[in-house]
mmCIF file of C-alpha atoms and ligand atoms in Angstrom:
data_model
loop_
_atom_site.group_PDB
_atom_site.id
_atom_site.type_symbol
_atom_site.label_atom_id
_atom_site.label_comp_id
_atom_site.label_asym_id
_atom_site.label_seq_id
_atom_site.Cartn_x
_atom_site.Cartn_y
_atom_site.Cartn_z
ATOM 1 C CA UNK A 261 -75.080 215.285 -79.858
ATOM 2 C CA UNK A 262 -72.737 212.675 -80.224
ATOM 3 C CA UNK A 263 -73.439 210.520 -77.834
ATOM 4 C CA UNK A 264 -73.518 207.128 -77.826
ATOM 5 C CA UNK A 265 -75.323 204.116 -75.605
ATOM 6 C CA UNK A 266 -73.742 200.757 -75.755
ATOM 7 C CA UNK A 267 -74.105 197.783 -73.781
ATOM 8 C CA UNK A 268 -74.124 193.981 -73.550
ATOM 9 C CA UNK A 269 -74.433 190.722 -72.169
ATOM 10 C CA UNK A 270 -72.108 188.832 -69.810
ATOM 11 C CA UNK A 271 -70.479 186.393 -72.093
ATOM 12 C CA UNK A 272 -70.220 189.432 -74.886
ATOM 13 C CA UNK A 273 -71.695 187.949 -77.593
ATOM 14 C CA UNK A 274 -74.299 190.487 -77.643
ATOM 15 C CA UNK A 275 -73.512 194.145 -78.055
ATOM 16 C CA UNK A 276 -75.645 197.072 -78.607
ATOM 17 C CA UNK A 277 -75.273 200.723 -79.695
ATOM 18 C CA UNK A 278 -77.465 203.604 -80.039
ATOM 19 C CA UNK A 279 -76.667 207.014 -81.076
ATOM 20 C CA UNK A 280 -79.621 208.661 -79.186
ATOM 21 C CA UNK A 281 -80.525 210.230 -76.019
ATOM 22 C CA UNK A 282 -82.441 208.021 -73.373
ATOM 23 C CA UNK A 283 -86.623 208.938 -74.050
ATOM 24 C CA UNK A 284 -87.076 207.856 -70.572
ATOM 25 C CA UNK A 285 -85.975 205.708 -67.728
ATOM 26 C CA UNK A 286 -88.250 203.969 -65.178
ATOM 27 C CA UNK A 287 -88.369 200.970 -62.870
ATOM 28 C CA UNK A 288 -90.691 198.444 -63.133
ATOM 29 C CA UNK A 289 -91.897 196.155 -60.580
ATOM 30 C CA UNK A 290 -94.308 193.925 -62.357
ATOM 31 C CA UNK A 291 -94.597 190.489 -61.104
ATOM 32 C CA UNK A 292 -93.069 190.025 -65.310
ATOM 33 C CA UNK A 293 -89.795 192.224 -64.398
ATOM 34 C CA UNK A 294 -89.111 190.679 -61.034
ATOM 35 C CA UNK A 295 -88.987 187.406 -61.916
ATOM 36 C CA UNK A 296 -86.677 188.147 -64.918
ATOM 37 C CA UNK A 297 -84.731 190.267 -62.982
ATOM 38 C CA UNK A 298 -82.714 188.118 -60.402
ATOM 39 C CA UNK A 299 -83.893 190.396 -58.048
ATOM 40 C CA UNK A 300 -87.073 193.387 -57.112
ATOM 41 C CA UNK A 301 -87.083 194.735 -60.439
ATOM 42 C CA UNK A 302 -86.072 195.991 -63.910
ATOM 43 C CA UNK A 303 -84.844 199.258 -64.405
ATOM 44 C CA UNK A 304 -85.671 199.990 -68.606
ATOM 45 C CA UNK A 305 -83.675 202.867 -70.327
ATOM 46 C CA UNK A 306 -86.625 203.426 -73.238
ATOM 47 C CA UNK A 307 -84.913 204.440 -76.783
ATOM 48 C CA UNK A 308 -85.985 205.141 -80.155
ATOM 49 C CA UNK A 309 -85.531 202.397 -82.147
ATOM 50 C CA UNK A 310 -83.957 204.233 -84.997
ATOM 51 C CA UNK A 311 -80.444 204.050 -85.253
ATOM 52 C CA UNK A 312 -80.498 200.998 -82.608
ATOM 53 C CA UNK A 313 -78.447 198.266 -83.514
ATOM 54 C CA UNK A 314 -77.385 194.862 -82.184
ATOM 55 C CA UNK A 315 -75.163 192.289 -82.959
ATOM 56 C CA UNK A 316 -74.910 188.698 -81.772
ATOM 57 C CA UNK A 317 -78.112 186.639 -80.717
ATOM 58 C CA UNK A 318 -81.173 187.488 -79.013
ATOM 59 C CA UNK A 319 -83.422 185.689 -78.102
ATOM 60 C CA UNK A 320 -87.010 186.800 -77.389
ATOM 61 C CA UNK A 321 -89.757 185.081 -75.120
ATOM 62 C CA UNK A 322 -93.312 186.890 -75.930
ATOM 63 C CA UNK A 323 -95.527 187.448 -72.753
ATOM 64 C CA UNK A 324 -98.354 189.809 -72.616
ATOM 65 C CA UNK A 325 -98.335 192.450 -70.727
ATOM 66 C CA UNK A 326 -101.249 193.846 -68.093
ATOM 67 C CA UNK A 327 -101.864 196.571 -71.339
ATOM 68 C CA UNK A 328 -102.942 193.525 -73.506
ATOM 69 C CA UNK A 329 -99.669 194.593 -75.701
ATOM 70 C CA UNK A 330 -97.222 191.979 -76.558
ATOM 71 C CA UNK A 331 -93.809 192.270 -74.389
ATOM 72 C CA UNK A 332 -91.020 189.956 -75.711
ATOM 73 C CA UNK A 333 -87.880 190.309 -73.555
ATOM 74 C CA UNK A 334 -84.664 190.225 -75.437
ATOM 75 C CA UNK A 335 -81.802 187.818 -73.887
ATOM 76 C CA UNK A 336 -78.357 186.305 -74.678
ATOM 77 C CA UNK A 337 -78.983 182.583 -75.243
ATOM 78 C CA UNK A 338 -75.360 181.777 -74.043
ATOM 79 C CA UNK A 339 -75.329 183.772 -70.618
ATOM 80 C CA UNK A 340 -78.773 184.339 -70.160
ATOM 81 C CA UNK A 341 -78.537 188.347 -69.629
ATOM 82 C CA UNK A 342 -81.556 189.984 -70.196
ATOM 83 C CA UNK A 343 -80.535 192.442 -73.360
ATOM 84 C CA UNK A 344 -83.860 194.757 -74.547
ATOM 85 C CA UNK A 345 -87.333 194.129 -74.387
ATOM 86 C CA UNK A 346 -89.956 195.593 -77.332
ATOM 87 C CA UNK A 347 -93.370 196.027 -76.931
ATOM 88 C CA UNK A 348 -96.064 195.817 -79.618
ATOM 89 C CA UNK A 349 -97.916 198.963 -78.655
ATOM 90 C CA UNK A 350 -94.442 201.073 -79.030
ATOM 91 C CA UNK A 351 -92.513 199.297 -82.370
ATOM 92 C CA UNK A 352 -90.621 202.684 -82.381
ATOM 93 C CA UNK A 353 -89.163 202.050 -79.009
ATOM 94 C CA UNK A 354 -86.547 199.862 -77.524
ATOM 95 C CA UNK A 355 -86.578 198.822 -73.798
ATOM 96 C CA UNK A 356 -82.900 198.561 -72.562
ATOM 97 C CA UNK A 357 -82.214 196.648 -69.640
ATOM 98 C CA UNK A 358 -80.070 199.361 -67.198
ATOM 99 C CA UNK A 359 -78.175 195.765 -66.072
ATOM 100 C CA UNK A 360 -76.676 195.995 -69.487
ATOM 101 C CA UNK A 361 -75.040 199.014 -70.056
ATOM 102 C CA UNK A 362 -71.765 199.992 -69.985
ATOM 103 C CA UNK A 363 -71.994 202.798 -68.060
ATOM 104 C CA UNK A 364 -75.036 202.191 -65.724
ATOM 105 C CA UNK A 365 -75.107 205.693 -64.709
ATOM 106 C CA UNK A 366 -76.714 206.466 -68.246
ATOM 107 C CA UNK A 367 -79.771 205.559 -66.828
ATOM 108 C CA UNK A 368 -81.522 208.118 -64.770
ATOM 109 C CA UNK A 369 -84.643 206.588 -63.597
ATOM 110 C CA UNK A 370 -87.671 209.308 -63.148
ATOM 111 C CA UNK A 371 -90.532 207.278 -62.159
ATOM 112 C CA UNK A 372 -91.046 203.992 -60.691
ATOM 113 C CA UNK A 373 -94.014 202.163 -61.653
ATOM 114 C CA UNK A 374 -95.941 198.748 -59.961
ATOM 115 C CA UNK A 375 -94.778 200.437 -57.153
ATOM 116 C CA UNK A 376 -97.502 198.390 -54.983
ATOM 117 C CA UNK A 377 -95.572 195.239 -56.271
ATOM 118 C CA UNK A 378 -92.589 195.968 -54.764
ATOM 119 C CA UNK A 379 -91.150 193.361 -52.099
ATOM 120 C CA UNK A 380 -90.043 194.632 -48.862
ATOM 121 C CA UNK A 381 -86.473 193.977 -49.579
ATOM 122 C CA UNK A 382 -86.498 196.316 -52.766
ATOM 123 C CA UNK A 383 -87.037 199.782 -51.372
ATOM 124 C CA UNK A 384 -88.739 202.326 -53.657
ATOM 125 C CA UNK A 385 -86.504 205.096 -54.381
ATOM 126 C CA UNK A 386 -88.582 208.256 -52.799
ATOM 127 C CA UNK A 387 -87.381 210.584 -54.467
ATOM 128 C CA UNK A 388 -88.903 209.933 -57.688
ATOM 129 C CA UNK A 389 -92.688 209.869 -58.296
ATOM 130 C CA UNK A 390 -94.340 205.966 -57.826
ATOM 131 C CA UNK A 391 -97.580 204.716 -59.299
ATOM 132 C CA UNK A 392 -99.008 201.744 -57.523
ATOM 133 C CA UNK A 393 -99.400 199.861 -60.846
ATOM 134 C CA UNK A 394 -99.099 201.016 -64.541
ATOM 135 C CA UNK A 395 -99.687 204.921 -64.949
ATOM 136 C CA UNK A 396 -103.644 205.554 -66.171
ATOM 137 C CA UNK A 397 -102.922 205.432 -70.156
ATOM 138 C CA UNK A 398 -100.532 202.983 -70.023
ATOM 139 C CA UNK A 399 -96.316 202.944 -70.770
ATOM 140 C CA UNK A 400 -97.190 204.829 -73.982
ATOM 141 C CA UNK A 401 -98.896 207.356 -71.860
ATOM 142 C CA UNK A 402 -95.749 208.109 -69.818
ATOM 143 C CA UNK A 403 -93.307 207.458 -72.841
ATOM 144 C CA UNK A 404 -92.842 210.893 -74.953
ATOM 145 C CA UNK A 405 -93.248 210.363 -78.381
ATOM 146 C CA UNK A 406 -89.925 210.227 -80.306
HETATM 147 ZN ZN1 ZN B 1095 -74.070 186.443 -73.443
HETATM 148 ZN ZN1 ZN B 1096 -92.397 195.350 -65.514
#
């Protein structure tokens, strides 16, 4: 009940903390997410954005998203660590980079999607149900509601 995420950036100049439960993890391998990666793709750990908090700078760059919905992808403008993302279909959610966490076990990815993106050198985890691009509906679609 307690439980807490926290996470940051390399330098530390950016810390997070939520007090809720992960809604959802999933990795992405959008052309966006690989190339912001540093390497096949981004694993996000989706949270409510109530009760998230940050301190320290982030710094956003906006890019639409396949959905038509706004994606800005949160990063540390003094180490460059990618941080959050938000999306402007989901204003009650909170992306969270799995690179960033403290414990990285606290994400447990369940799906992978842009599966059909994915570069040879970045196996798809089988176990876990793939969609060759974005699940019919969209992220919100997949996401339960908080
Ligand atoms: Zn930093
Ligand atoms: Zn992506």
């Amino acid at each position: 009940m307690s439980s807490k995420l926290t996470g940051g950036c390399l330098c530390g100049a950016v810390r997070y903390h939520s007090p809720a439960e992960p809604v959802l993890a999933a990795h992405c391998h959008c052309d966006d997410c690989r190339r912001s990666s540093g390497t096949g793709h981004c694993t996000h750990v989706v949270m409510p954005e109530s009760g998230f908090t940050v301190t320290g700078e982030v710094r956003f760059f906006d890019r639409p998203a396949d959905s038509g919905s706004m994606v800005g992808r949160g990063f540390c403008p003094a180490c460059g660590s990618p941080i959050y993302s938000t999306n402007s279909m989901m204003p009650d959610k909170v992306f969270i980079r799995a690179s960033s966490l403290d414990d990285p076990e606290a994400a447990k990815p369940a799906m992978t999607v842009y599966a059909s993106r994915a570069p040879s050198w970045d196996p798809i985890d089988p176990a876990l149900p793939a969609f060759p691009e974005m699940p019919t509906g969209g992220p919100k679609a997949a996401i339960p509601a908080a």
